[in-house]
Each structure stands twice: as structure tokens, then as C-alpha cells.
Short mmCIF file of C-alpha atoms in Angstrom, two decimals:
data_model
loop_
_atom_site.label_atom_id
_atom_site.label_comp_id
_atom_site.label_asym_id
_atom_site.label_seq_id
_atom_site.Cartn_x
_atom_site.Cartn_y
_atom_site.Cartn_z
CA LYS A 180 -16.74 200.53 -17.23
CA TRP A 181 -13.65 198.96 -15.68
CA TYR A 182 -13.65 197.61 -12.18
CA VAL A 183 -11.11 196.12 -9.84
CA GLN A 184 -12.44 193.47 -7.51
CA LEU A 185 -11.00 193.29 -4.02
CA LEU A 186 -10.92 189.55 -3.61
CA PHE A 187 -10.63 189.39 0.13
CA HIS A 188 -13.73 191.55 0.68
CA ASN A 189 -15.67 190.86 -2.53
CA TYR A 190 -16.13 194.59 -3.17
CA GLN A 191 -15.95 196.38 -6.52
CA PHE A 192 -14.77 199.93 -7.16
CA PRO A 193 -14.23 201.89 -10.39
CA LEU A 194 -10.56 201.73 -11.30
CA PHE A 195 -10.12 205.51 -11.30
CA THR A 196 -11.09 205.66 -7.62
CA LEU A 197 -8.24 203.29 -6.77
CA ARG A 198 -5.53 205.14 -8.68
CA PRO A 199 -4.53 207.41 -5.76
CA CYS A 200 -4.32 204.38 -3.48
CA PHE A 201 -2.31 202.47 -6.07
CA LYS A 202 0.16 205.34 -6.40
CA THR A 203 0.55 205.48 -2.64
CA TYR A 204 1.12 201.72 -2.55
CA CYS A 205 3.82 201.94 -5.24
CA LYS A 206 5.47 204.79 -3.39
CA SER A 207 5.58 202.70 -0.21
CA LEU A 208 7.23 199.86 -2.13
CA ALA A 209 9.84 202.23 -3.51
CA ASN A 210 10.65 203.32 0.01
CA VAL A 211 11.53 199.79 1.14
CA GLY A 212 15.27 199.84 1.76
CA SER A 213 15.34 203.62 2.20
CA LYS A 214 17.10 205.36 5.07
CA ALA A 215 13.94 205.13 7.22
CA ASP A 216 14.01 201.35 6.92
CA THR A 217 17.70 200.47 6.73
CA GLY A 218 19.49 203.44 8.24
CA LEU A 219 21.50 203.82 5.01
CA PRO A 220 22.04 207.21 3.33
CA PRO A 221 19.80 208.10 0.34
CA GLY A 222 20.60 206.05 -2.75
CA TRP A 223 22.01 203.08 -0.84
CA GLU A 224 20.32 199.71 -0.39
CA VAL A 225 21.11 196.29 1.03
CA ARG A 226 21.63 193.51 -1.49
CA HIS A 227 22.67 189.88 -1.14
CA SER A 228 25.74 188.28 -2.70
CA GLN A 229 24.89 184.84 -4.06
CA SER A 230 28.55 183.84 -4.35
CA LYS A 231 29.47 184.86 -0.79
CA ASN A 232 26.01 184.32 0.75
CA LEU A 233 26.45 187.65 2.55
CA PRO A 234 24.74 191.06 2.46
CA TYR A 235 26.43 194.03 0.82
CA TYR A 236 25.60 197.69 0.21
CA PHE A 237 24.85 199.07 -3.26
CA ASN A 238 24.31 202.55 -4.69
CA GLU A 239 22.43 202.35 -7.99
CA SER A 240 23.11 205.89 -9.19
CA GLN A 241 26.84 205.71 -8.46
CA LYS A 242 27.17 202.01 -9.39
CA LEU A 243 29.12 201.44 -6.19
CA SER A 244 29.10 198.34 -4.00
CA ARG A 245 30.81 197.68 -0.69
CA TRP A 246 30.77 195.18 2.16
CA GLU A 247 30.70 197.80 4.92
CA PRO A 248 28.00 200.47 5.43
CA PRO A 249 28.70 203.85 3.79
CA GLN A 250 29.37 207.05 5.70
CA GLY A 251 26.21 208.59 7.15
CA THR A 252 24.58 205.29 8.09
CA ALA A 253 22.33 205.23 11.17
CA THR A 254 24.03 202.26 12.79
CA GLU A 255 21.31 201.20 15.25
CA THR A 256 18.62 201.36 12.56
CA LEU A 257 20.76 199.24 10.25
CA LYS A 258 21.34 196.68 13.02
CA ARG A 259 17.58 196.30 13.51
CA PHE A 260 16.97 196.02 9.77
CA MET A 261 19.67 193.38 9.33
CA ALA A 262 18.40 191.36 12.29
CA GLU A 263 14.86 191.38 10.90
CA ASN A 264 15.60 190.90 7.21
CA HIS A 265 18.98 189.25 6.82
CA SER A 266 19.09 186.33 9.22
CA PHE A 267 20.94 183.70 7.24
CA PRO A 268 20.38 179.99 6.87
CA GLU A 269 23.21 177.61 7.54
CA ALA A 270 26.15 178.10 5.22
CA GLN A 271 25.99 176.00 2.11
CA PRO A 272 28.47 173.16 2.25
CA GLY A 273 31.28 173.52 -0.26
CA MET A 274 34.07 171.33 -1.44
CA ASN A 275 35.84 169.83 1.53
CA GLY A 276 38.36 168.10 -0.69
CA SER A 277 41.06 169.62 -2.87
CA GLY A 278 42.81 171.05 0.16
CA LYS A 279 39.93 173.32 1.21
CA ILE A 280 39.03 173.95 4.83
CA ARG A 281 36.13 175.63 6.58
CA ALA A 282 36.63 178.27 9.25
CA SER A 283 34.88 180.94 11.28
CA HIS A 284 36.38 184.12 12.65
CA LEU A 285 35.80 187.13 14.85
CA LEU A 286 37.19 190.40 13.47
CA VAL A 287 37.99 193.56 15.41
CA LYS A 288 38.85 196.52 13.18
CA HIS A 289 40.64 199.73 14.10
CA ARG A 290 41.10 203.11 12.45
CA ASP A 291 44.16 201.90 10.51
CA SER A 292 42.36 198.87 9.06
CA ARG A 293 42.03 198.65 5.30
CA ARG A 294 38.34 199.58 5.53
CA PRO A 295 37.69 201.17 8.95
CA SER A 296 33.93 200.62 8.98
CA SER A 297 31.56 197.72 9.56
CA TRP A 298 27.90 196.75 9.90
CA ARG A 299 28.25 197.73 13.56
CA GLU A 300 29.92 201.11 13.08
CA ALA A 301 29.88 203.33 10.00
CA GLU A 302 33.20 204.85 11.06
CA ILE A 303 35.62 202.98 13.32
CA THR A 304 37.84 205.34 15.31
CA ARG A 305 39.43 203.05 17.89
CA THR A 306 43.21 202.76 17.87
CA LYS A 307 45.05 199.54 17.12
CA GLU A 308 46.05 199.33 20.79
CA GLU A 309 42.39 199.56 21.83
CA ALA A 310 41.48 196.87 19.29
CA ILE A 311 44.20 194.60 20.70
CA ARG A 312 42.78 194.96 24.21
CA ILE A 313 39.27 194.21 22.94
CA ILE A 314 40.22 191.08 21.03
CA GLN A 315 42.42 189.82 23.87
CA ASP A 316 39.37 190.08 26.11
CA TYR A 317 37.38 187.99 23.61
CA GLU A 318 40.24 185.49 23.48
CA SER A 319 40.15 185.18 27.26
CA ARG A 320 36.38 184.71 27.28
CA ILE A 321 36.66 181.92 24.71
CA LYS A 322 39.33 180.20 26.78
CA ASN A 323 36.93 180.41 29.73
CA GLY A 324 34.18 178.60 27.87
CA GLU A 325 32.36 181.07 25.64
CA LYS A 326 31.92 180.08 22.01
CA LEU A 327 33.59 182.03 19.22
CA LYS A 328 30.44 181.81 17.10
CA ASP A 329 28.35 183.46 19.83
CA LEU A 330 30.81 186.33 20.23
CA ALA A 331 31.22 186.71 16.47
CA LYS A 332 27.46 187.05 16.00
CA SER A 333 27.27 190.19 18.13
CA GLU A 334 30.81 191.58 18.21
CA SER A 335 32.57 190.83 14.90
CA ASP A 336 33.22 193.71 12.50
CA CYS A 337 32.88 191.33 9.54
CA SER A 338 29.60 190.87 7.65
CA SER A 339 29.96 187.15 8.38
CA ALA A 340 28.74 188.00 11.90
CA ARG A 341 25.24 187.23 10.60
CA LYS A 342 26.43 183.68 10.00
CA GLU A 343 28.14 183.44 13.40
CA GLY A 344 31.46 184.22 11.73
CA ASP A 345 31.27 181.28 9.30
CA LEU A 346 33.30 181.91 6.14
CA GLY A 347 32.48 178.60 4.48
CA TYR A 348 35.11 176.58 2.64
CA PHE A 349 38.21 178.17 1.13
CA GLY A 350 41.53 177.06 -0.26
CA ARG A 351 45.03 178.41 -0.58
CA GLY A 352 45.08 181.83 -2.20
CA ASP A 353 41.47 182.67 -1.30
CA MET A 354 42.25 184.69 1.84
CA GLN A 355 44.88 187.16 3.02
CA LYS A 356 48.10 185.23 3.56
CA GLU A 357 48.38 185.84 7.33
CA PHE A 358 44.80 184.68 7.83
CA GLU A 359 45.19 181.71 5.52
CA ASP A 360 48.43 180.50 7.10
CA ALA A 361 46.95 180.67 10.60
CA ALA A 362 43.73 178.90 9.57
CA PHE A 363 45.53 176.06 7.81
CA ARG A 364 47.77 175.48 10.84
CA LEU A 365 44.77 174.88 13.11
CA LYS A 366 43.34 171.49 13.91
CA PRO A 367 39.57 171.04 13.49
CA GLY A 368 37.80 172.74 16.41
CA GLU A 369 40.92 174.66 17.48
CA VAL A 370 40.87 178.45 17.97
CA SER A 371 43.86 180.57 16.98
CA GLY A 372 45.56 183.28 18.95
CA VAL A 373 45.23 186.86 17.71
CA VAL A 374 46.02 187.10 13.98
CA GLU A 375 46.73 190.46 12.36
CA THR A 376 45.93 191.28 8.72
CA ALA A 377 45.28 194.46 6.76
CA SER A 378 41.60 194.03 7.67
CA GLY A 379 42.22 194.12 11.42
CA LEU A 380 42.64 191.59 14.22
CA HIS A 381 41.13 188.10 14.05
CA LEU A 382 40.40 185.07 16.17
CA ILE A 383 39.95 182.06 13.86
CA GLN A 384 38.33 178.70 14.50
CA ARG A 385 38.75 175.84 12.07
CA GLN A 386 35.57 173.83 11.65
CA GLU A 387 35.20 170.09 11.80
CA VAL A 388 34.99 168.37 8.41
CA GLU A 389 31.38 167.50 7.62
#
């Protein structure tokens, strides 16, 4: 006769009596990352990119991956899930030689952006003019003493928001040209004006060399 011992309570039960409970437990594990937990549509889950040190969204059946949430995402539920499960450690230091720099940014997307969705909104419908007004307000707030990293954490449409906008180290050719040119022109600690790329509108801050 086979038994399973519950170590924490020192009880023994025949294995067959635990099978229904075991099935329920397995089912609950399978539901981790489901829509009820993440806000994502069925089939989608949150994964973590080791190379970018950022979360992304993956659909196993379709073999699709993307940086922004798919259509049909419950945005507020996803925000809660990300806050509870994907708070990131400090960015790993990279090469600070070979012409590489480190920068953070705050991104505001609009409906004409290359991918008009983000972790904050599954579908971004604001116009470019509205996005300009929004990012100019952030620019003004930074000039008045607020920190870009604090605004990026709550307001940026980039997944790097979870790292306070930190993109880590990058070199020439790693970013979109407009972004790259603006970042390399900055002095350490300096914040750019509004920079436009295919992704949207950015404020960029070059980090001090560690």
C-alpha cells in the first residue's frame, strides 16, 4: 500500500485519495500567467529576455513574441501583475569602453508609432500632436526638478519603465539613428529635448560612467 507523507503535519494518506487534490494543484499551476493573473488574452504569457533584461509577451501556440501587450489585454490587471512579479534589479553593468554609453529614456507613443501599444495601453489612440503636448509637459517637469527616472517608471510607453527607463550600455548602430545621435551628443547627466523616432517621442538622459 502506497502512502504519501505530508511532512509539515506528519500525516499519512493513501495515494489514491490525494489524486484529485494533486490534479487540482497541477491545474492551478497551469493557470499561472493566464488572463486572470496577467490580464493577457488566452495563450499569451509573460517571459523574460536574458539578453535585454526586460519582460516580453509570448504565445506558445502561435510561436509569436512581442515587447508590447497583445490586443485584448486587460491593462490594469497587467500593470498589477508586472508590479508584483517583474520588479527588476539594477541593470547589469556592461562595457563602458569601446565607445559605448549608458542612457535612460522616457517614451511617449502615438497612434502613428511603429508599434502603437505598450505595457500601459494595449492600443494607443492618441494623436502625434497629443503626444507632443504630453512629452513637453514631462520635459517641463524635469526642468523644474523632477527626475526622468521617476517619470519613466510610471509614464513611459517602453518596457524599460520597469527599470526606470534604463537601457543599459549601447554603441553606435544599436539604436535607431535619431535616438543614437541625440544620446551620443549628451554629456553625462544631461537630458535631451524631445527626440522623434519611428517608435514615438523620447526624452533621453545620458548616465554617468560607472
